[in-house]
Short mmCIF file of C-alpha atoms in Angstrom, two decimals:
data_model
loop_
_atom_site.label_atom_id
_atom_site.label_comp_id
_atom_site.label_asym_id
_atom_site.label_seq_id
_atom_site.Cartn_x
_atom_site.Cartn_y
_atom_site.Cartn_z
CA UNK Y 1 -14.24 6.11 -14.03
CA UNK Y 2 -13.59 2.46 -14.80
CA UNK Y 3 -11.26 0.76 -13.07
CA UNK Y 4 -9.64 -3.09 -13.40
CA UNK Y 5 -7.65 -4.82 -10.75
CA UNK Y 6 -5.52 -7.72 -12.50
CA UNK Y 7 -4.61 -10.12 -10.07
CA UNK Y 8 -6.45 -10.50 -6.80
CA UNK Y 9 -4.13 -11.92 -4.18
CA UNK Y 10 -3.35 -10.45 -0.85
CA UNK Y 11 -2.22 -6.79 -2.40
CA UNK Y 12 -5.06 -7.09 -5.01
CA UNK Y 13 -7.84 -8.39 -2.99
CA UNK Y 14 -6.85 -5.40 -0.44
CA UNK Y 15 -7.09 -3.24 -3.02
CA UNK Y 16 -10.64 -4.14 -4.23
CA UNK Y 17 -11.90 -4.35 -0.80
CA UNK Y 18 -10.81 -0.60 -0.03
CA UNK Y 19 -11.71 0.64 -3.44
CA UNK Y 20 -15.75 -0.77 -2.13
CA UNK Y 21 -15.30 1.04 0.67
CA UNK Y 22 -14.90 4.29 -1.33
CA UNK Y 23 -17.85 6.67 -1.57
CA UNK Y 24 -16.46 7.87 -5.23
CA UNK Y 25 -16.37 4.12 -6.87
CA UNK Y 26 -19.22 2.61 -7.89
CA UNK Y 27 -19.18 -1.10 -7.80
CA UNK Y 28 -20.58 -1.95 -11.21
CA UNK Y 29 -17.48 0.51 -12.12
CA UNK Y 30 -14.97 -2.20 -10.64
CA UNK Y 31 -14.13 -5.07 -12.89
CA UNK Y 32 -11.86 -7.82 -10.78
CA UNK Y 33 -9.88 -10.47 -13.36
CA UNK Y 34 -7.84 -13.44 -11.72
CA UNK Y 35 -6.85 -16.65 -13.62
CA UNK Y 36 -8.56 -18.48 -10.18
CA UNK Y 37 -12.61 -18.61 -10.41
CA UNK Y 38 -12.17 -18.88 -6.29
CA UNK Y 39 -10.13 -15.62 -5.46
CA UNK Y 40 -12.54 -14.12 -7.71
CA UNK Y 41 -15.96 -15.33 -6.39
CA UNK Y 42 -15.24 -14.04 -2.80
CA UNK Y 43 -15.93 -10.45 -4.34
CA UNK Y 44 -19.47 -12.28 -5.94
CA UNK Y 45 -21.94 -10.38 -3.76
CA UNK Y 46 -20.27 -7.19 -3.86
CA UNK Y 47 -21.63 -6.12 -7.33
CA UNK Y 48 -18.43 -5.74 -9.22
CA UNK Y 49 -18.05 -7.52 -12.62
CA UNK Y 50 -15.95 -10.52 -12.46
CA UNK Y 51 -13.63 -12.61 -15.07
CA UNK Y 52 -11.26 -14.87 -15.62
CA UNK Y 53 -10.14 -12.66 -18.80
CA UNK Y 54 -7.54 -10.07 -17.97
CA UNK Y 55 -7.89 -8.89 -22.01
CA UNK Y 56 -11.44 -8.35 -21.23
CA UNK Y 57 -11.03 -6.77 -17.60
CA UNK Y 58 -8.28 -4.45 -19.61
CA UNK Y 59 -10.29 -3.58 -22.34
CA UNK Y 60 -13.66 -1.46 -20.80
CA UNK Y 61 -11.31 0.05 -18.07
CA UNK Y 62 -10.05 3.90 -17.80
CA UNK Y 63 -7.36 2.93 -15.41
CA UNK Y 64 -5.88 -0.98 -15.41
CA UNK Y 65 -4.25 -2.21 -12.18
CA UNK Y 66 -1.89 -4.83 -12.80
CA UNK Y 67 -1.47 -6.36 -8.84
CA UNK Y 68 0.52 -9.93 -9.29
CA UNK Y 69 3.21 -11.31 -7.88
CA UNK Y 70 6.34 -9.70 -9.27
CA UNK Y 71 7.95 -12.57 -11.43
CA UNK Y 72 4.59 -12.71 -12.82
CA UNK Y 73 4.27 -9.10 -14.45
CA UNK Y 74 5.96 -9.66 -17.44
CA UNK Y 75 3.76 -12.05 -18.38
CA UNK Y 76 0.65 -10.21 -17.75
CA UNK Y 77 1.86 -7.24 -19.20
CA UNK Y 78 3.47 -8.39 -22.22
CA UNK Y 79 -0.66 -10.47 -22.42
CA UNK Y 80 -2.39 -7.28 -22.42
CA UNK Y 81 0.12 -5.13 -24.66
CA UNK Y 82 -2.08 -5.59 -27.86
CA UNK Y 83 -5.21 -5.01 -25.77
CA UNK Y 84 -4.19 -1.63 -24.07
CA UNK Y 85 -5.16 1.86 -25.74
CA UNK Y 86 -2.35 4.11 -24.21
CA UNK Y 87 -4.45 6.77 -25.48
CA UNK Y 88 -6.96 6.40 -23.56
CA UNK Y 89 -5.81 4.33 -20.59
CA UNK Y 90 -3.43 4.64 -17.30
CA UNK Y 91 -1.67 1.62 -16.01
CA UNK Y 92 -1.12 1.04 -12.90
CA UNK Y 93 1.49 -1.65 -11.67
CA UNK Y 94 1.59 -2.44 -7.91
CA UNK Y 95 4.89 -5.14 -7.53
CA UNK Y 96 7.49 -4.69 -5.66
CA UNK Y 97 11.23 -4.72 -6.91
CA UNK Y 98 10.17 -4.26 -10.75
CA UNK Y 99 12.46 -1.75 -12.35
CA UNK Y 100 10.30 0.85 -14.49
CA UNK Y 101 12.44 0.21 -17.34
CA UNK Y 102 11.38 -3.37 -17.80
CA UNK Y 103 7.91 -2.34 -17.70
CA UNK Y 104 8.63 0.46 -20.21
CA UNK Y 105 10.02 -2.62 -22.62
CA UNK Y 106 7.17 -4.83 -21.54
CA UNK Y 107 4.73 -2.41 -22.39
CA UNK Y 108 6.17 -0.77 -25.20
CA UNK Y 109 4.53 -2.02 -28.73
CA UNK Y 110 6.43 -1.22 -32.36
CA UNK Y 111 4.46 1.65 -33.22
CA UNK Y 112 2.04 4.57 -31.49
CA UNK Y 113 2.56 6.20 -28.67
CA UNK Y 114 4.50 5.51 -25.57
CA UNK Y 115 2.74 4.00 -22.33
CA UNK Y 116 1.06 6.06 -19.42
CA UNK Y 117 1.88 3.77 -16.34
CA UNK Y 118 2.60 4.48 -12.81
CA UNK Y 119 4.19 1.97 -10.56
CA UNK Y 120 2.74 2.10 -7.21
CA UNK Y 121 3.46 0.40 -3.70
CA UNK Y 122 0.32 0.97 -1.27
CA UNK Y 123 0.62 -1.52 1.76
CA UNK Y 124 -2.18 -3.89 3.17
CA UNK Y 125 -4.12 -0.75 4.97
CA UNK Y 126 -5.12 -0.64 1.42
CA UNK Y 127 -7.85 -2.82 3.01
CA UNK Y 128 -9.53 -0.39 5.20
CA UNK Y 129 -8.41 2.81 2.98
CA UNK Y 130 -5.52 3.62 5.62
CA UNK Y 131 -2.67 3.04 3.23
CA UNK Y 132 0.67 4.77 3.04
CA UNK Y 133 1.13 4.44 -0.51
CA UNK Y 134 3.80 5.50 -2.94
CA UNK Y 135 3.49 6.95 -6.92
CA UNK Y 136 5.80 7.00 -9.35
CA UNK Y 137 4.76 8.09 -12.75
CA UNK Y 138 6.25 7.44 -15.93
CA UNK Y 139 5.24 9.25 -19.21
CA UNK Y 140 2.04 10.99 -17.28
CA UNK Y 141 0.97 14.34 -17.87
CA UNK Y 142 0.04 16.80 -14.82
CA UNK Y 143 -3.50 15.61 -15.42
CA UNK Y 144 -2.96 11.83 -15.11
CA UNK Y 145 -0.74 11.90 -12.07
CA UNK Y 146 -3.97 14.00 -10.53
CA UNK Y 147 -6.30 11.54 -11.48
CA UNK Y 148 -4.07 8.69 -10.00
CA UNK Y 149 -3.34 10.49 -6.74
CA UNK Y 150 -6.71 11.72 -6.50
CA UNK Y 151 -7.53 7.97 -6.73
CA UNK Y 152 -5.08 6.62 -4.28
CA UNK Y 153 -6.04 9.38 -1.50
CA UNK Y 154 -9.22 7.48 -0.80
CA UNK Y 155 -7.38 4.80 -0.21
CA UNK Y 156 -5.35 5.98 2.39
CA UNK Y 157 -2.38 8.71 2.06
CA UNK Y 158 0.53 9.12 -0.82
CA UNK Y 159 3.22 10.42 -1.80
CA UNK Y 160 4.08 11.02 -5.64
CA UNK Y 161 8.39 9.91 -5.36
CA UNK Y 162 11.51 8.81 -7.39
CA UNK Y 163 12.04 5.07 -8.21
CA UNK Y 164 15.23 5.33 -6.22
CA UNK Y 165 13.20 5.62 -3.38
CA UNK Y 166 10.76 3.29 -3.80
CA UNK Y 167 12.76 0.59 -1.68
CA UNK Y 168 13.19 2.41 0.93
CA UNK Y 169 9.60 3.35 0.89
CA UNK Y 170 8.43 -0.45 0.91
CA UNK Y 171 10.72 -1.01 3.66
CA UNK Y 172 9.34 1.94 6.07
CA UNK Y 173 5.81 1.32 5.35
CA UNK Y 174 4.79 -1.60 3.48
CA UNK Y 175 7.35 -3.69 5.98
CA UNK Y 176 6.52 -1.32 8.24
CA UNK Y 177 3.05 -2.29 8.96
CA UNK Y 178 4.48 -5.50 9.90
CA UNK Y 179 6.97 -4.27 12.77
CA UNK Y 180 3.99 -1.56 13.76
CA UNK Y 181 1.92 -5.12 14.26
CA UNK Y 182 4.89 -6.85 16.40
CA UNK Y 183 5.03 -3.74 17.92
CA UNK Y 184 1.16 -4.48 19.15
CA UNK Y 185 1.67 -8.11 19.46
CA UNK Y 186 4.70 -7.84 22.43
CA UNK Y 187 2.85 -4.53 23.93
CA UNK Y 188 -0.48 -6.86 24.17
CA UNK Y 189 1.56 -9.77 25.25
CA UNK Y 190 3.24 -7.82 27.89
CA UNK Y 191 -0.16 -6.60 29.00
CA UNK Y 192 -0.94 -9.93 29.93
CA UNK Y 193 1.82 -10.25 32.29
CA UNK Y 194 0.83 -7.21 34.05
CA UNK Y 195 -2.46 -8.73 34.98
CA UNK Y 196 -4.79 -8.03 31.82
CA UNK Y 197 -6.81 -10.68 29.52
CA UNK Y 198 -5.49 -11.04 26.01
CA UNK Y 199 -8.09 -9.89 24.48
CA UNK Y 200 -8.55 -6.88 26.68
CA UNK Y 201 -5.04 -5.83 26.24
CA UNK Y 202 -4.96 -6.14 22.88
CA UNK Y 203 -8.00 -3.57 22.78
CA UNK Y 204 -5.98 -1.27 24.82
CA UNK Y 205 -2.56 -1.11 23.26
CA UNK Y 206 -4.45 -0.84 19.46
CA UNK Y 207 -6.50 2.23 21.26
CA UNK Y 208 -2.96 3.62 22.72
CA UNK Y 209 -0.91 3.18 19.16
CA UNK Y 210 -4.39 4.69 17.45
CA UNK Y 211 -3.92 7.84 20.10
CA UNK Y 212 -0.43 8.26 18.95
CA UNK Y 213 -0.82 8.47 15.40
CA UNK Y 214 -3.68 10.66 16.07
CA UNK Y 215 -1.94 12.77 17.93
CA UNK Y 216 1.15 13.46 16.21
CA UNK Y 217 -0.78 13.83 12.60
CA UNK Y 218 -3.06 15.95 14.16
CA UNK Y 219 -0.50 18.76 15.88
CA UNK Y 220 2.81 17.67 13.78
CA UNK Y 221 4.83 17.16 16.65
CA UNK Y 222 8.06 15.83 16.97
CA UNK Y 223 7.44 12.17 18.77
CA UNK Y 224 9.99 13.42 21.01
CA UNK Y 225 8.70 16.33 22.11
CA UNK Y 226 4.99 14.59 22.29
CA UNK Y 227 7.29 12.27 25.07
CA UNK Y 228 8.41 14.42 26.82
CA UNK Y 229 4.67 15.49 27.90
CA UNK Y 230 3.96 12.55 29.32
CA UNK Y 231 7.95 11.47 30.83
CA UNK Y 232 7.51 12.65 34.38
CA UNK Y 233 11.02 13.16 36.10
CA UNK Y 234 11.63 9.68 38.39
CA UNK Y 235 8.41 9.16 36.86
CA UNK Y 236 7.32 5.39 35.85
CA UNK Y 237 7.11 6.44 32.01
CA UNK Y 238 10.67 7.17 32.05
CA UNK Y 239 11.83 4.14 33.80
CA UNK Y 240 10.15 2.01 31.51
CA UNK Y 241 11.31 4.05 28.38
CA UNK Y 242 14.80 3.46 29.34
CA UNK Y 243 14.34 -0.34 30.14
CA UNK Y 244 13.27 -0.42 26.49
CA UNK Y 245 16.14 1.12 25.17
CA UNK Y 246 18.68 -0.65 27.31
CA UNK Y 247 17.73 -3.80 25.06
CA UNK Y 248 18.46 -1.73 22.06
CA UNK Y 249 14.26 -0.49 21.47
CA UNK Y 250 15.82 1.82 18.65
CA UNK Y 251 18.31 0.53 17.34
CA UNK Y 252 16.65 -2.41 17.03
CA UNK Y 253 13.94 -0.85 14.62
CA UNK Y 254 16.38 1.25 12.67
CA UNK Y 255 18.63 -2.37 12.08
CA UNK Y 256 15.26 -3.95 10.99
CA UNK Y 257 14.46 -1.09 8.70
CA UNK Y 258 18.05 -1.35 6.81
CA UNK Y 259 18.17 -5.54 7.03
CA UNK Y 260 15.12 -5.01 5.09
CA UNK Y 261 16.75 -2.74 2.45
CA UNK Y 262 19.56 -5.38 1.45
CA UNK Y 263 17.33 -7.68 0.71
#
């Protein structure tokens, strides 16, 4: 399978760097196009092919990934139109807040047959092929939404959706990642007040959040009820549980997750 990323920003350049990482993906089977001879050359030693042509990237690939900045996506798109075989080729556009009828009409050409394309929001776990990423096809047939998927599972985990929910989805985990990172930034902060070095409690509280996802993906457990294992009664997990939510711990997290919604 060969596969183009177009555009190799912070999204992009995540999404190369997990796709190396794959045991599935060849390198010389990754071409990486970027109008900037720098963001490509720091994949230069990793033995994918490399250009400054996105017509050219487009044109050997099976599936095209189409990662820019979202005011920039028409004008990629609209670039490769006459280049694309949607015969023969899946599209894949990763931008947030681009409707998938303006790619339809941005894609679309005056004759043959309509686009294949999937519009997909992975976040930057990407990197390190831990992504929560989200898939929503458009004209696909059974077979190309397994090939995508397929795809997109070694990079992390998905979830084939609904457009309408794609906002929502960006919010709980491509924000997310963000407040799960403040999260470790006060709990590694707060270490150091207790007596630790930074670096040391920074260590620990990535171990302890690592043991909690483990944990819950691994039995299915409601957090709750995965609490209330370790909440002794008068117990200092309690106490300090309850301090948290006396400055509005919850609440606080649910607010963030719908302030970033209206945006």
């Amino acid at each position: 399978m060969k596969i183009s990323v177009i555009g190799v920003g912070a999204m992009g350049g995540a999404t190369v760097e997990g796709l190396l990482k794959t045991t599935v993906i060849a390198p010389s089977d990754i071409t990486v196009a970027d109008p900037s001879q720098a963001a490509i050359n720091r994949f230069a030693e990793t033995g994918v092919s490399l250009t400054t042509d996105n017509q050219a990237a487009a044109a050997g690939a099976d599936i095209v990934m189409v990662v820019v900045k979202p005011w920039l996506v028409e004008g990629v798109l609209t670039g490769l139109r006459d280049t694309l075989d949607y015969a023969h080729q899946l599209i894949v556009v990763i931008a947030a807040g681009v409707s998938l009828q303006a790619i339809t009409g941005w894609l679309r050409k005056p004759t043959g047959p309509d686009p294949r394309f999937f519009l997909v929001i992975p976040n930057t776990g990407i990197a390190v092929r831990e992504s929560m990423t989200f898939i929503v096809p458009i004209g696909a047939t059974e077979a190309d939404i397994e090939c995508v998927k397929q795809l997109f599972d070694q990079l992390g985990r998905t979830i084939i959706t609904e457009e309408r929910l794609l906002a929502a989805g960006t919010t709980l985990a491509s924000c997310g990642i963000a407040y799960a990172m403040r999260y470790v930034r006060a709990a590694a902060e707060g270490g150091v007040e207790i007596g630790f070095k930074a670096h040391d409690a920074t260590d620990i509280v990535l171990q302890t959040v690592k043991g909690a996802v483990a944990l819950l993906q691994a039995t299915g457990e409601h957090p709750e009820s995965a609490i209330d294992k370790v909440t002794t009664p008068g117990g200092v997990t309690i106490k300090g549980l309850n301090e948290m939510e006396h400055a509005g711990f919850t609440s606080a997290v649910i607010r963030g997750l719908k302030a970033g919604m209206k945006s």
